Amino acid sequence: MRLKGKVAIVTGGGRGLGKGIAMKLAEEGARVVVADMAPADEAVAEMREKGGTAVSFQVNVSKQEEVKAMVQFAIDTYGTFDIMVNNAGINRDGMLHKMSKENWDTVIAVDLTGTFYGTQEAVNYMRSKNYGRIINISSGSWLGNIGQANYAAAKAGVIGLTKTAARENARKGITCNAICPGFIETDMTLKLKDVNDGAAWDSMMQRIPMGYAGKPEDVGNMVAFLASDDASYVTSEVLNVGGGMIV
Ligand code: NAD
């Protein structure tokens, strides 16, 4: 129970990685706002069944006013707010020479601007209490990945944003770190099983030194560590959770 007494917001917490993260934070004793564009009631019910404390909140992270309302909701509901996990993200893959401006803008709006809104809103509150933990979910794709110019640019931007927020707020008791998941089994990646009768999935497994896809709880474990006092001297870092895939 390393997070007893703490309040966390996890965006995109209704399914996939975000759900794994939210479940782990609740298991460690945090009270969690599961914030998602889609209704997150099922995830919340599952967390409560396991003894956790959680509520859902509907948000589109690409809308600044909604992100402000989300942070205010956490403070109104639980009296404080300590841990911000900017996890919500989407992809619209395609080769750069064919990428539409719309697919570029959509991914930047959610993955990068949404993380900016969440980080800024968190910092604004956390500075007033000289404590906070911000964890931004980037991706191993930030290093460049065929078919993901929009996503790679957004995720690289998240790292620059994270490192800047970390340095600007280090003396205010706020840490800010990024996690780069490699290939984790969620709706976002399971689509690959339908490509070329599963051949695309199999070839991805060959690229992972451990030979298998990660699980949302693998990322949840890293988030819980960064949110805990065990990581109080860790800031401005980029931590890979990729079974050896990200080099
Ligand atoms: P997912 O598609 O399974 O889940 C994403 C969740 O975010 C959904 O619940 C969705 O409703 C929510 N969401 C989407 N747009 C939103 C918005 N505008 N506002 C609020 N919520 C929104 O994806 P996932 O695989 O769980 O990915 C979660 C994060 O992890 C993303 O940022 C993704 O880029 C990153 N990531 C995933 C992998 C992977 O292998 N799955 C690898 C690297 C990084």
PDB file of C-alpha atoms and ligand atoms in Angstrom:
ATOM      1  CA  MET A   1       0.000   0.000   0.000  1.00  0.00           C
ATOM      2  CA  ARG A   2       2.672   2.501  -1.069  1.00  0.00           C
ATOM      3  CA  LEU A   3       0.080   5.052  -2.237  1.00  0.00           C
ATOM      4  CA  LYS A   4      -2.281   5.096   0.719  1.00  0.00           C
ATOM      5  CA  GLY A   5      -3.822   8.565   1.147  1.00  0.00           C
ATOM      6  CA  LYS A   6      -2.884   9.687  -2.355  1.00  0.00           C
ATOM      7  CA  VAL A   7      -5.279  10.751  -5.118  1.00  0.00           C
ATOM      8  CA  ALA A   8      -4.547   9.855  -8.735  1.00  0.00           C
ATOM      9  CA  ILE A   9      -6.049  10.703 -12.121  1.00  0.00           C
ATOM     10  CA  VAL A  10      -5.457   8.275 -14.984  1.00  0.00           C
ATOM     11  CA  THR A  11      -6.555   9.483 -18.429  1.00  0.00           C
ATOM     12  CA  GLY A  12      -7.627   6.834 -20.901  1.00  0.00           C
ATOM     13  CA  GLY A  13      -8.160   4.695 -17.799  1.00  0.00           C
ATOM     14  CA  GLY A  14     -11.223   2.835 -19.047  1.00  0.00           C
ATOM     15  CA  ARG A  15      -9.365   0.120 -20.907  1.00  0.00           C
ATOM     16  CA  GLY A  16      -5.963  -1.140 -22.018  1.00  0.00           C
ATOM     17  CA  LEU A  17      -2.839   0.293 -20.447  1.00  0.00           C
ATOM     18  CA  GLY A  18      -4.755   2.993 -18.587  1.00  0.00           C
ATOM     19  CA  LYS A  19      -6.975   0.430 -16.931  1.00  0.00           C
ATOM     20  CA  GLY A  20      -3.941  -1.645 -15.910  1.00  0.00           C
ATOM     21  CA  ILE A  21      -2.360   1.494 -14.451  1.00  0.00           C
ATOM     22  CA  ALA A  22      -5.529   2.561 -12.605  1.00  0.00           C
ATOM     23  CA  MET A  23      -5.984  -0.936 -11.136  1.00  0.00           C
ATOM     24  CA  LYS A  24      -2.397  -1.024  -9.881  1.00  0.00           C
ATOM     25  CA  LEU A  25      -2.607   2.445  -8.300  1.00  0.00           C
ATOM     26  CA  ALA A  26      -5.852   1.456  -6.537  1.00  0.00           C
ATOM     27  CA  GLU A  27      -4.245  -1.792  -5.360  1.00  0.00           C
ATOM     28  CA  GLU A  28      -1.459   0.311  -3.816  1.00  0.00           C
ATOM     29  CA  GLY A  29      -4.056   2.325  -1.878  1.00  0.00           C
ATOM     30  CA  ALA A  30      -4.576   5.402  -4.078  1.00  0.00           C
ATOM     31  CA  ARG A  31      -8.069   6.831  -4.637  1.00  0.00           C
ATOM     32  CA  VAL A  32      -8.386   6.982  -8.404  1.00  0.00           C
ATOM     33  CA  VAL A  33     -10.294   9.088 -10.923  1.00  0.00           C
ATOM     34  CA  VAL A  34     -10.620   6.921 -14.018  1.00  0.00           C
ATOM     35  CA  ALA A  35     -10.926   9.543 -16.750  1.00  0.00           C
ATOM     36  CA  ASP A  36     -11.828   8.510 -20.258  1.00  0.00           C
ATOM     37  CA  MET A  37     -13.651   9.703 -23.338  1.00  0.00           C
ATOM     38  CA  ALA A  38     -15.669   6.481 -23.295  1.00  0.00           C
ATOM     39  CA  PRO A  39     -17.683   5.538 -20.191  1.00  0.00           C
ATOM     40  CA  ALA A  40     -15.298   3.898 -17.690  1.00  0.00           C
ATOM     41  CA  ASP A  41     -17.917   2.456 -15.336  1.00  0.00           C
ATOM     42  CA  GLU A  42     -16.906  -1.163 -15.961  1.00  0.00           C
ATOM     43  CA  ALA A  43     -13.283  -0.492 -15.047  1.00  0.00           C
ATOM     44  CA  VAL A  44     -14.406   1.366 -11.915  1.00  0.00           C
ATOM     45  CA  ALA A  45     -16.740  -1.485 -10.894  1.00  0.00           C
ATOM     46  CA  GLU A  46     -13.877  -3.980 -11.301  1.00  0.00           C
ATOM     47  CA  MET A  47     -11.592  -1.820  -9.168  1.00  0.00           C
ATOM     48  CA  ARG A  48     -14.229  -1.509  -6.436  1.00  0.00           C
ATOM     49  CA  GLU A  49     -14.851  -5.276  -6.467  1.00  0.00           C
ATOM     50  CA  LYS A  50     -11.163  -5.713  -5.680  1.00  0.00           C
ATOM     51  CA  GLY A  51     -11.459  -3.322  -2.720  1.00  0.00           C
ATOM     52  CA  GLY A  52     -10.189  -0.204  -4.473  1.00  0.00           C
ATOM     53  CA  THR A  53     -11.580   3.337  -4.306  1.00  0.00           C
ATOM     54  CA  ALA A  54     -12.383   4.774  -7.721  1.00  0.00           C
ATOM     55  CA  VAL A  55     -14.784   7.019  -9.631  1.00  0.00           C
ATOM     56  CA  SER A  56     -15.156   7.622 -13.337  1.00  0.00           C
ATOM     57  CA  PHE A  57     -15.049  10.947 -15.171  1.00  0.00           C
ATOM     58  CA  GLN A  58     -15.776  11.537 -18.832  1.00  0.00           C
ATOM     59  CA  VAL A  59     -13.179  13.707 -20.568  1.00  0.00           C
ATOM     60  CA  ASN A  60     -11.753  14.457 -23.964  1.00  0.00           C
ATOM     61  CA  VAL A  61      -8.131  15.330 -23.172  1.00  0.00           C
ATOM     62  CA  SER A  62      -7.804  17.398 -26.333  1.00  0.00           C
ATOM     63  CA  LYS A  63     -10.227  19.952 -24.824  1.00  0.00           C
ATOM     64  CA  GLN A  64      -8.529  22.218 -22.289  1.00  0.00           C
ATOM     65  CA  GLU A  65     -11.734  23.133 -20.444  1.00  0.00           C
ATOM     66  CA  GLU A  66     -12.566  19.452 -19.955  1.00  0.00           C
ATOM     67  CA  VAL A  67      -9.099  18.735 -18.559  1.00  0.00           C
ATOM     68  CA  LYS A  68      -9.482  21.649 -16.120  1.00  0.00           C
ATOM     69  CA  ALA A  69     -12.874  20.253 -15.055  1.00  0.00           C
ATOM     70  CA  MET A  70     -11.317  16.791 -14.573  1.00  0.00           C
ATOM     71  CA  VAL A  71      -8.676  18.080 -12.141  1.00  0.00           C
ATOM     72  CA  GLN A  72     -11.287  20.134 -10.272  1.00  0.00           C
ATOM     73  CA  PHE A  73     -13.498  17.027 -10.069  1.00  0.00           C
ATOM     74  CA  ALA A  74     -10.666  15.035  -8.426  1.00  0.00           C
ATOM     75  CA  ILE A  75     -10.067  17.801  -5.875  1.00  0.00           C
ATOM     76  CA  ASP A  76     -13.796  18.216  -5.169  1.00  0.00           C
ATOM     77  CA  THR A  77     -14.308  14.459  -4.841  1.00  0.00           C
ATOM     78  CA  TYR A  78     -11.299  13.497  -2.747  1.00  0.00           C
ATOM     79  CA  GLY A  79     -10.123  16.815  -1.273  1.00  0.00           C
ATOM     80  CA  THR A  80      -6.708  16.762  -2.938  1.00  0.00           C
ATOM     81  CA  PHE A  81      -4.773  15.522  -5.978  1.00  0.00           C
ATOM     82  CA  ASP A  82      -1.264  14.051  -6.030  1.00  0.00           C
ATOM     83  CA  ILE A  83      -0.632  11.838  -9.064  1.00  0.00           C
ATOM     84  CA  MET A  84      -1.364  12.678 -12.706  1.00  0.00           C
ATOM     85  CA  VAL A  85      -0.992   9.924 -15.291  1.00  0.00           C
ATOM     86  CA  ASN A  86      -1.351  11.264 -18.836  1.00  0.00           C
ATOM     87  CA  ASN A  87      -2.021   8.004 -20.646  1.00  0.00           C
ATOM     88  CA  ALA A  88      -4.831   8.727 -23.143  1.00  0.00           C
ATOM     89  CA  GLY A  89      -3.534   8.293 -26.662  1.00  0.00           C
ATOM     90  CA  ILE A  90      -4.533   7.259 -30.157  1.00  0.00           C
ATOM     91  CA  ASN A  91      -2.810   6.328 -33.393  1.00  0.00           C
ATOM     92  CA  ARG A  92      -3.732   6.946 -37.038  1.00  0.00           C
ATOM     93  CA  ASP A  93      -0.945   5.083 -38.815  1.00  0.00           C
ATOM     94  CA  GLY A  94       0.093   5.579 -42.425  1.00  0.00           C
ATOM     95  CA  MET A  95       3.202   6.303 -44.456  1.00  0.00           C
ATOM     96  CA  LEU A  96       4.303   9.927 -44.316  1.00  0.00           C
ATOM     97  CA  HIS A  97       3.952  10.454 -48.073  1.00  0.00           C
ATOM     98  CA  LYS A  98       0.276   9.496 -47.817  1.00  0.00           C
ATOM     99  CA  MET A  99      -0.545  10.967 -44.387  1.00  0.00           C
ATOM    100  CA  SER A 100      -3.463  13.393 -44.342  1.00  0.00           C
ATOM    101  CA  LYS A 101      -3.205  16.655 -42.448  1.00  0.00           C
ATOM    102  CA  GLU A 102      -6.297  15.526 -40.543  1.00  0.00           C
ATOM    103  CA  ASN A 103      -4.570  12.369 -39.262  1.00  0.00           C
ATOM    104  CA  TRP A 104      -1.555  14.437 -38.289  1.00  0.00           C
ATOM    105  CA  ASP A 105      -3.673  16.981 -36.396  1.00  0.00           C
ATOM    106  CA  THR A 106      -5.855  14.389 -34.654  1.00  0.00           C
ATOM    107  CA  VAL A 107      -2.928  12.478 -33.182  1.00  0.00           C
ATOM    108  CA  ILE A 108      -1.048  15.631 -32.133  1.00  0.00           C
ATOM    109  CA  ALA A 109      -4.225  17.015 -30.502  1.00  0.00           C
ATOM    110  CA  VAL A 110      -4.767  13.972 -28.290  1.00  0.00           C
ATOM    111  CA  ASP A 111      -1.288  12.530 -27.689  1.00  0.00           C
ATOM    112  CA  LEU A 112       0.732  15.742 -27.390  1.00  0.00           C
ATOM    113  CA  THR A 113      -1.628  18.659 -26.715  1.00  0.00           C
ATOM    114  CA  GLY A 114      -3.759  16.490 -24.403  1.00  0.00           C
ATOM    115  CA  THR A 115      -0.629  15.639 -22.410  1.00  0.00           C
ATOM    116  CA  PHE A 116       0.313  19.326 -22.319  1.00  0.00           C
ATOM    117  CA  TYR A 117      -3.108  20.239 -20.881  1.00  0.00           C
ATOM    118  CA  GLY A 118      -2.906  17.448 -18.286  1.00  0.00           C
ATOM    119  CA  THR A 119       0.655  18.296 -17.275  1.00  0.00           C
ATOM    120  CA  GLN A 120      -0.017  22.033 -17.071  1.00  0.00           C
ATOM    121  CA  GLU A 121      -3.194  21.625 -15.042  1.00  0.00           C
ATOM    122  CA  ALA A 122      -1.456  19.186 -12.681  1.00  0.00           C
ATOM    123  CA  VAL A 123       1.534  21.488 -12.206  1.00  0.00           C
ATOM    124  CA  ASN A 124      -0.729  24.468 -11.484  1.00  0.00           C
ATOM    125  CA  TYR A 125      -2.336  22.639  -8.585  1.00  0.00           C
ATOM    126  CA  MET A 126       0.731  20.725  -7.368  1.00  0.00           C
ATOM    127  CA  ARG A 127       2.894  23.867  -7.120  1.00  0.00           C
ATOM    128  CA  SER A 128       0.478  25.205  -4.515  1.00  0.00           C
ATOM    129  CA  LYS A 129       1.120  22.228  -2.240  1.00  0.00           C
ATOM    130  CA  ASN A 130       4.784  21.570  -3.030  1.00  0.00           C
ATOM    131  CA  TYR A 131       4.150  17.963  -3.933  1.00  0.00           C
ATOM    132  CA  GLY A 132       3.199  15.983  -6.999  1.00  0.00           C
ATOM    133  CA  ARG A 133       3.945  13.110  -9.317  1.00  0.00           C
ATOM    134  CA  ILE A 134       3.370  13.391 -13.056  1.00  0.00           C
ATOM    135  CA  ILE A 135       3.825  10.350 -15.269  1.00  0.00           C
ATOM    136  CA  ASN A 136       3.428  10.736 -19.008  1.00  0.00           C
ATOM    137  CA  ILE A 137       2.973   7.747 -21.281  1.00  0.00           C
ATOM    138  CA  SER A 138       5.152   8.154 -24.365  1.00  0.00           C
ATOM    139  CA  SER A 139       6.131   5.215 -26.588  1.00  0.00           C
ATOM    140  CA  GLY A 140       9.192   3.419 -27.940  1.00  0.00           C
ATOM    141  CA  SER A 141       7.989   4.823 -31.284  1.00  0.00           C
ATOM    142  CA  TRP A 142       9.339   8.257 -30.306  1.00  0.00           C
ATOM    143  CA  LEU A 143      12.638   7.071 -31.769  1.00  0.00           C
ATOM    144  CA  GLY A 144      10.974   6.837 -35.198  1.00  0.00           C
ATOM    145  CA  ASN A 145       8.803   4.060 -36.576  1.00  0.00           C
ATOM    146  CA  ILE A 146       7.689   3.321 -40.120  1.00  0.00           C
ATOM    147  CA  GLY A 147       4.067   4.388 -40.618  1.00  0.00           C
ATOM    148  CA  GLN A 148       3.922   6.506 -37.476  1.00  0.00           C
ATOM    149  CA  ALA A 149       5.254   9.990 -38.313  1.00  0.00           C
ATOM    150  CA  ASN A 150       2.364  11.681 -36.471  1.00  0.00           C
ATOM    151  CA  TYR A 151       2.497   9.344 -33.468  1.00  0.00           C
ATOM    152  CA  ALA A 152       6.319   9.361 -33.223  1.00  0.00           C
ATOM    153  CA  ALA A 153       6.389  13.171 -33.372  1.00  0.00           C
ATOM    154  CA  ALA A 154       3.718  13.424 -30.664  1.00  0.00           C
ATOM    155  CA  LYS A 155       5.456  10.897 -28.413  1.00  0.00           C
ATOM    156  CA  ALA A 156       8.871  12.579 -28.884  1.00  0.00           C
ATOM    157  CA  GLY A 157       7.152  15.855 -27.985  1.00  0.00           C
ATOM    158  CA  VAL A 158       5.839  14.260 -24.800  1.00  0.00           C
ATOM    159  CA  ILE A 159       9.439  13.534 -23.762  1.00  0.00           C
ATOM    160  CA  GLY A 160      10.535  17.159 -24.309  1.00  0.00           C
ATOM    161  CA  LEU A 161       7.495  18.365 -22.384  1.00  0.00           C
ATOM    162  CA  THR A 162       8.170  15.903 -19.544  1.00  0.00           C
ATOM    163  CA  LYS A 163      11.817  16.865 -19.150  1.00  0.00           C
ATOM    164  CA  THR A 164      10.983  20.572 -19.165  1.00  0.00           C
ATOM    165  CA  ALA A 165       8.164  20.193 -16.624  1.00  0.00           C
ATOM    166  CA  ALA A 166      10.538  18.130 -14.456  1.00  0.00           C
ATOM    167  CA  ARG A 167      13.245  20.816 -14.457  1.00  0.00           C
ATOM    168  CA  GLU A 168      10.871  23.744 -13.979  1.00  0.00           C
ATOM    169  CA  ASN A 169       9.166  22.121 -10.984  1.00  0.00           C
ATOM    170  CA  ALA A 170      11.907  20.089  -9.289  1.00  0.00           C
ATOM    171  CA  ARG A 171      12.223  22.588  -6.436  1.00  0.00           C
ATOM    172  CA  LYS A 172       8.477  22.488  -5.894  1.00  0.00           C
ATOM    173  CA  GLY A 173       8.509  18.828  -4.851  1.00  0.00           C
ATOM    174  CA  ILE A 174       7.052  17.696  -8.162  1.00  0.00           C
ATOM    175  CA  THR A 175       8.577  14.884 -10.188  1.00  0.00           C
ATOM    176  CA  CYS A 176       7.762  14.358 -13.843  1.00  0.00           C
ATOM    177  CA  ASN A 177       8.826  11.254 -15.757  1.00  0.00           C
ATOM    178  CA  ALA A 178       7.916   9.501 -18.989  1.00  0.00           C
ATOM    179  CA  ILE A 179       7.378   5.810 -19.631  1.00  0.00           C
ATOM    180  CA  CYS A 180       7.914   4.268 -23.050  1.00  0.00           C
ATOM    181  CA  PRO A 181       5.966   1.034 -23.349  1.00  0.00           C
ATOM    182  CA  GLY A 182       7.198  -1.296 -26.077  1.00  0.00           C
ATOM    183  CA  PHE A 183       4.476  -3.592 -27.403  1.00  0.00           C
ATOM    184  CA  ILE A 184       1.704  -4.189 -24.888  1.00  0.00           C
ATOM    185  CA  GLU A 185      -1.380  -6.336 -25.483  1.00  0.00           C
ATOM    186  CA  THR A 186      -4.329  -3.877 -25.739  1.00  0.00           C
ATOM    187  CA  ASP A 187      -7.045  -3.001 -28.283  1.00  0.00           C
ATOM    188  CA  MET A 188      -4.517  -0.658 -29.919  1.00  0.00           C
ATOM    189  CA  THR A 189      -2.100  -3.507 -30.716  1.00  0.00           C
ATOM    190  CA  LEU A 190      -4.413  -6.542 -30.980  1.00  0.00           C
ATOM    191  CA  LYS A 191      -5.559  -5.124 -34.366  1.00  0.00           C
ATOM    192  CA  LEU A 192      -2.264  -6.485 -35.709  1.00  0.00           C
ATOM    193  CA  LYS A 193      -3.521 -10.062 -35.278  1.00  0.00           C
ATOM    194  CA  ASP A 194      -5.908  -9.422 -38.209  1.00  0.00           C
ATOM    195  CA  VAL A 195      -3.123  -8.305 -40.551  1.00  0.00           C
ATOM    196  CA  ASN A 196      -1.837 -10.990 -42.973  1.00  0.00           C
ATOM    197  CA  ASP A 197      -3.501 -13.826 -41.046  1.00  0.00           C
ATOM    198  CA  GLY A 198      -1.489 -13.128 -37.920  1.00  0.00           C
ATOM    199  CA  ALA A 199       1.887 -12.930 -39.707  1.00  0.00           C
ATOM    200  CA  ALA A 200       2.291  -9.265 -38.690  1.00  0.00           C
ATOM    201  CA  TRP A 201       1.766 -10.166 -35.010  1.00  0.00           C
ATOM    202  CA  ASP A 202       4.252 -13.058 -35.244  1.00  0.00           C
ATOM    203  CA  SER A 203       6.886 -10.850 -36.818  1.00  0.00           C
ATOM    204  CA  MET A 204       6.390  -8.295 -34.023  1.00  0.00           C
ATOM    205  CA  MET A 205       6.992 -11.034 -31.426  1.00  0.00           C
ATOM    206  CA  GLN A 206      10.316 -11.783 -33.144  1.00  0.00           C
ATOM    207  CA  ARG A 207      11.379  -8.166 -32.577  1.00  0.00           C
ATOM    208  CA  ILE A 208      10.869  -8.463 -28.810  1.00  0.00           C
ATOM    209  CA  PRO A 209      13.903 -10.044 -27.115  1.00  0.00           C
ATOM    210  CA  MET A 210      11.627 -11.548 -24.432  1.00  0.00           C
ATOM    211  CA  GLY A 211       9.516 -13.043 -27.226  1.00  0.00           C
ATOM    212  CA  TYR A 212       6.072 -11.960 -26.048  1.00  0.00           C
ATOM    213  CA  ALA A 213       3.883  -8.848 -25.724  1.00  0.00           C
ATOM    214  CA  GLY A 214       3.763  -7.040 -22.391  1.00  0.00           C
ATOM    215  CA  LYS A 215       0.637  -6.753 -20.246  1.00  0.00           C
ATOM    216  CA  PRO A 216      -0.971  -3.485 -19.022  1.00  0.00           C
ATOM    217  CA  GLU A 217       0.061  -4.394 -15.456  1.00  0.00           C
ATOM    218  CA  ASP A 218       3.739  -4.372 -16.516  1.00  0.00           C
ATOM    219  CA  VAL A 219       3.332  -0.655 -17.212  1.00  0.00           C
ATOM    220  CA  GLY A 220       1.142  -0.263 -14.097  1.00  0.00           C
ATOM    221  CA  ASN A 221       4.000  -1.566 -11.963  1.00  0.00           C
ATOM    222  CA  MET A 222       6.370   1.078 -13.337  1.00  0.00           C
ATOM    223  CA  VAL A 223       3.793   3.850 -12.824  1.00  0.00           C
ATOM    224  CA  ALA A 224       3.217   2.744  -9.219  1.00  0.00           C
ATOM    225  CA  PHE A 225       6.968   2.859  -8.571  1.00  0.00           C
ATOM    226  CA  LEU A 226       7.312   6.366 -10.054  1.00  0.00           C
ATOM    227  CA  ALA A 227       4.278   7.559  -8.082  1.00  0.00           C
ATOM    228  CA  SER A 228       5.631   6.194  -4.804  1.00  0.00           C
ATOM    229  CA  ASP A 229       8.156   7.563  -2.319  1.00  0.00           C
ATOM    230  CA  ASP A 230      10.577   4.904  -3.609  1.00  0.00           C
ATOM    231  CA  ALA A 231      11.074   7.195  -6.619  1.00  0.00           C
ATOM    232  CA  SER A 232      11.259  10.530  -4.803  1.00  0.00           C
ATOM    233  CA  TYR A 233      14.721  11.343  -6.287  1.00  0.00           C
ATOM    234  CA  VAL A 234      13.783  10.213  -9.811  1.00  0.00           C
ATOM    235  CA  THR A 235      12.741  12.993 -12.180  1.00  0.00           C
ATOM    236  CA  SER A 236      13.156  13.945 -15.852  1.00  0.00           C
ATOM    237  CA  GLU A 237      13.687  10.269 -16.725  1.00  0.00           C
ATOM    238  CA  VAL A 238      12.455   8.177 -19.628  1.00  0.00           C
ATOM    239  CA  LEU A 239      11.866   4.577 -18.574  1.00  0.00           C
ATOM    240  CA  ASN A 240      11.309   1.818 -21.098  1.00  0.00           C
ATOM    241  CA  VAL A 241       8.934  -1.070 -20.407  1.00  0.00           C
ATOM    242  CA  GLY A 242       9.476  -3.139 -23.513  1.00  0.00           C
ATOM    243  CA  GLY A 243      10.878  -6.591 -22.843  1.00  0.00           C
ATOM    244  CA  GLY A 244      14.204  -5.418 -24.302  1.00  0.00           C
ATOM    245  CA  MET A 245      12.643  -4.140 -27.550  1.00  0.00           C
ATOM    246  CA  ILE A 246      13.522  -0.451 -27.173  1.00  0.00           C
ATOM    247  CA  VAL A 247      17.218   0.361 -27.577  1.00  0.00           C
TER     248      VAL A 247
HETATM  249  P1  NAD B   1      -6.287   1.744 -26.192  1.00  0.00           P
HETATM  250  O1  NAD B   1      -6.748   2.234 -27.525  1.00  0.00           O
HETATM  251  O2  NAD B   1      -6.497   0.317 -25.860  1.00  0.00           O
HETATM  252  O3  NAD B   1      -6.925   2.641 -25.029  1.00  0.00           O
HETATM  253  C1  NAD B   1      -6.877   4.035 -25.089  1.00  0.00           C
HETATM  254  C2  NAD B   1      -7.878   4.622 -24.108  1.00  0.00           C
HETATM  255  O4  NAD B   1      -7.788   6.046 -24.222  1.00  0.00           O
HETATM  256  C3  NAD B   1      -9.324   4.238 -24.429  1.00  0.00           C
HETATM  257  O5  NAD B   1     -10.012   3.918 -23.242  1.00  0.00           O
HETATM  258  C4  NAD B   1      -9.884   5.494 -25.093  1.00  0.00           C
HETATM  259  O6  NAD B   1     -11.289   5.667 -24.890  1.00  0.00           O
HETATM  260  C5  NAD B   1      -9.097   6.582 -24.392  1.00  0.00           C
HETATM  261  N1  NAD B   1      -9.008   7.805 -25.188  1.00  0.00           N
HETATM  262  C6  NAD B   1      -8.735   7.920 -26.512  1.00  0.00           C
HETATM  263  N2  NAD B   1      -8.775   9.208 -26.878  1.00  0.00           N
HETATM  264  C7  NAD B   1      -9.094   9.935 -25.770  1.00  0.00           C
HETATM  265  C8  NAD B   1      -9.299  11.314 -25.525  1.00  0.00           C
HETATM  266  N3  NAD B   1      -9.197  12.230 -26.506  1.00  0.00           N
HETATM  267  N4  NAD B   1      -9.608  11.697 -24.268  1.00  0.00           N
HETATM  268  C9  NAD B   1      -9.746  10.788 -23.276  1.00  0.00           C
HETATM  269  N5  NAD B   1      -9.566   9.462 -23.444  1.00  0.00           N
HETATM  270  C10 NAD B   1      -9.250   9.040 -24.697  1.00  0.00           C
HETATM  271  O7  NAD B   1      -4.729   2.123 -26.141  1.00  0.00           O
HETATM  272  P2  NAD B   1      -3.578   1.578 -25.184  1.00  0.00           P
HETATM  273  O8  NAD B   1      -2.792   0.579 -25.943  1.00  0.00           O
HETATM  274  O9  NAD B   1      -4.106   1.239 -23.863  1.00  0.00           O
HETATM  275  O10 NAD B   1      -2.666   2.883 -25.099  1.00  0.00           O
HETATM  276  C11 NAD B   1      -2.624   3.729 -23.963  1.00  0.00           C
HETATM  277  C12 NAD B   1      -1.436   4.657 -24.087  1.00  0.00           C
HETATM  278  O11 NAD B   1      -0.236   3.905 -24.170  1.00  0.00           O
HETATM  279  C13 NAD B   1      -1.463   5.542 -25.335  1.00  0.00           C
HETATM  280  O12 NAD B   1      -0.949   6.815 -25.043  1.00  0.00           O
HETATM  281  C14 NAD B   1      -0.543   4.808 -26.274  1.00  0.00           C
HETATM  282  O13 NAD B   1       0.006   5.651 -27.237  1.00  0.00           O
HETATM  283  C15 NAD B   1       0.505   4.286 -25.308  1.00  0.00           C
HETATM  284  N6  NAD B   1       1.270   3.142 -25.799  1.00  0.00           N
HETATM  285  C16 NAD B   1       0.686   1.939 -26.009  1.00  0.00           C
HETATM  286  C17 NAD B   1       1.467   0.888 -26.442  1.00  0.00           C
HETATM  287  C18 NAD B   1       0.911  -0.494 -26.669  1.00  0.00           C
HETATM  288  O14 NAD B   1       1.692  -1.371 -27.065  1.00  0.00           O
HETATM  289  N7  NAD B   1      -0.341  -0.749 -26.431  1.00  0.00           N
HETATM  290  C19 NAD B   1       2.834   1.069 -26.682  1.00  0.00           C
HETATM  291  C20 NAD B   1       3.387   2.314 -26.464  1.00  0.00           C
HETATM  292  C21 NAD B   1       2.606   3.347 -26.012  1.00  0.00           C
END
